[in-house]
Amino acid sequence: MQAYDDNNVFAKILRGEIPANKVYEDKHVLAFEDIHPQAPVHILVIPKGKYISIDDFGLRATPEEIKALYEAVARIAAEKNLKENGFRTIANTGLHGGQEVPHFHVHVLGGRALGPMLSRKES
Ligand code: 5GP
């Protein structure tokens, strides 16, 4: 697996080197608004640890870190009033997954009906 890039934009947000609109933070997790929202609610939930992708996180993170990430998603969904009508979580991974930032993140999207899961433009 590739090495973690300390200069990725989310590492800079975690170090406070660039700003972000934070919506939740605890010992293991930071969540902030996506800079280019694709829905009325578009939050990025990231572990504070240096994990590149969901598979890296799943294999190397501690149970405490994994639980904290899922709990943060649940808290954000409740706080943003997404539970009644539902929401979508996405973890893009690698080249085919369209991952742009090589620090594991979960997109939490909601606030409107989001349509089909995948774009039908390419197959
Ligand atoms: P990916 O394509 O890697 O799954 O998603 C990366 C997300 O990070 C994109 O939705 C993009 O808009 C968001 N993003 C990229 N740079 C920044 C930034 O500097 N600040 C914030 N808040 N979001 C960013």
Tab-separated table of C-alpha atoms in Angstrom, residues 41 73-88 108-114:
chain	number	residue	atom	x	y	z
A	41	VAL	CA	-26.047	18.774	3.903
A	73	VAL	CA	-21.844	9.746	11.629
A	74	ALA	CA	-24.861	8.930	13.814
A	75	ARG	CA	-24.506	12.138	15.848
A	76	ILE	CA	-24.181	14.273	12.716
A	77	ALA	CA	-27.202	12.604	11.093
A	78	ALA	CA	-29.265	13.391	14.183
A	79	GLU	CA	-27.932	16.931	14.574
A	80	LYS	CA	-28.556	17.778	10.911
A	81	ASN	CA	-32.088	16.304	11.046
A	82	LEU	CA	-31.302	13.608	8.486
A	83	LYS	CA	-32.726	10.634	10.338
A	84	GLU	CA	-36.393	11.005	9.419
A	85	ASN	CA	-35.931	11.179	5.654
A	86	GLY	CA	-32.613	9.382	5.404
A	87	PHE	CA	-29.201	10.207	4.049
A	88	ARG	CA	-26.277	8.691	2.145
A	108	VAL	CA	-22.511	12.310	4.768
A	109	LEU	CA	-25.023	13.683	2.274
A	110	GLY	CA	-28.663	14.581	2.775
A	111	GLY	CA	-31.343	17.222	2.922
A	112	ARG	CA	-32.983	16.192	-0.351
A	113	ALA	CA	-33.768	13.015	-2.290
A	114	LEU	CA	-30.391	11.965	-3.690
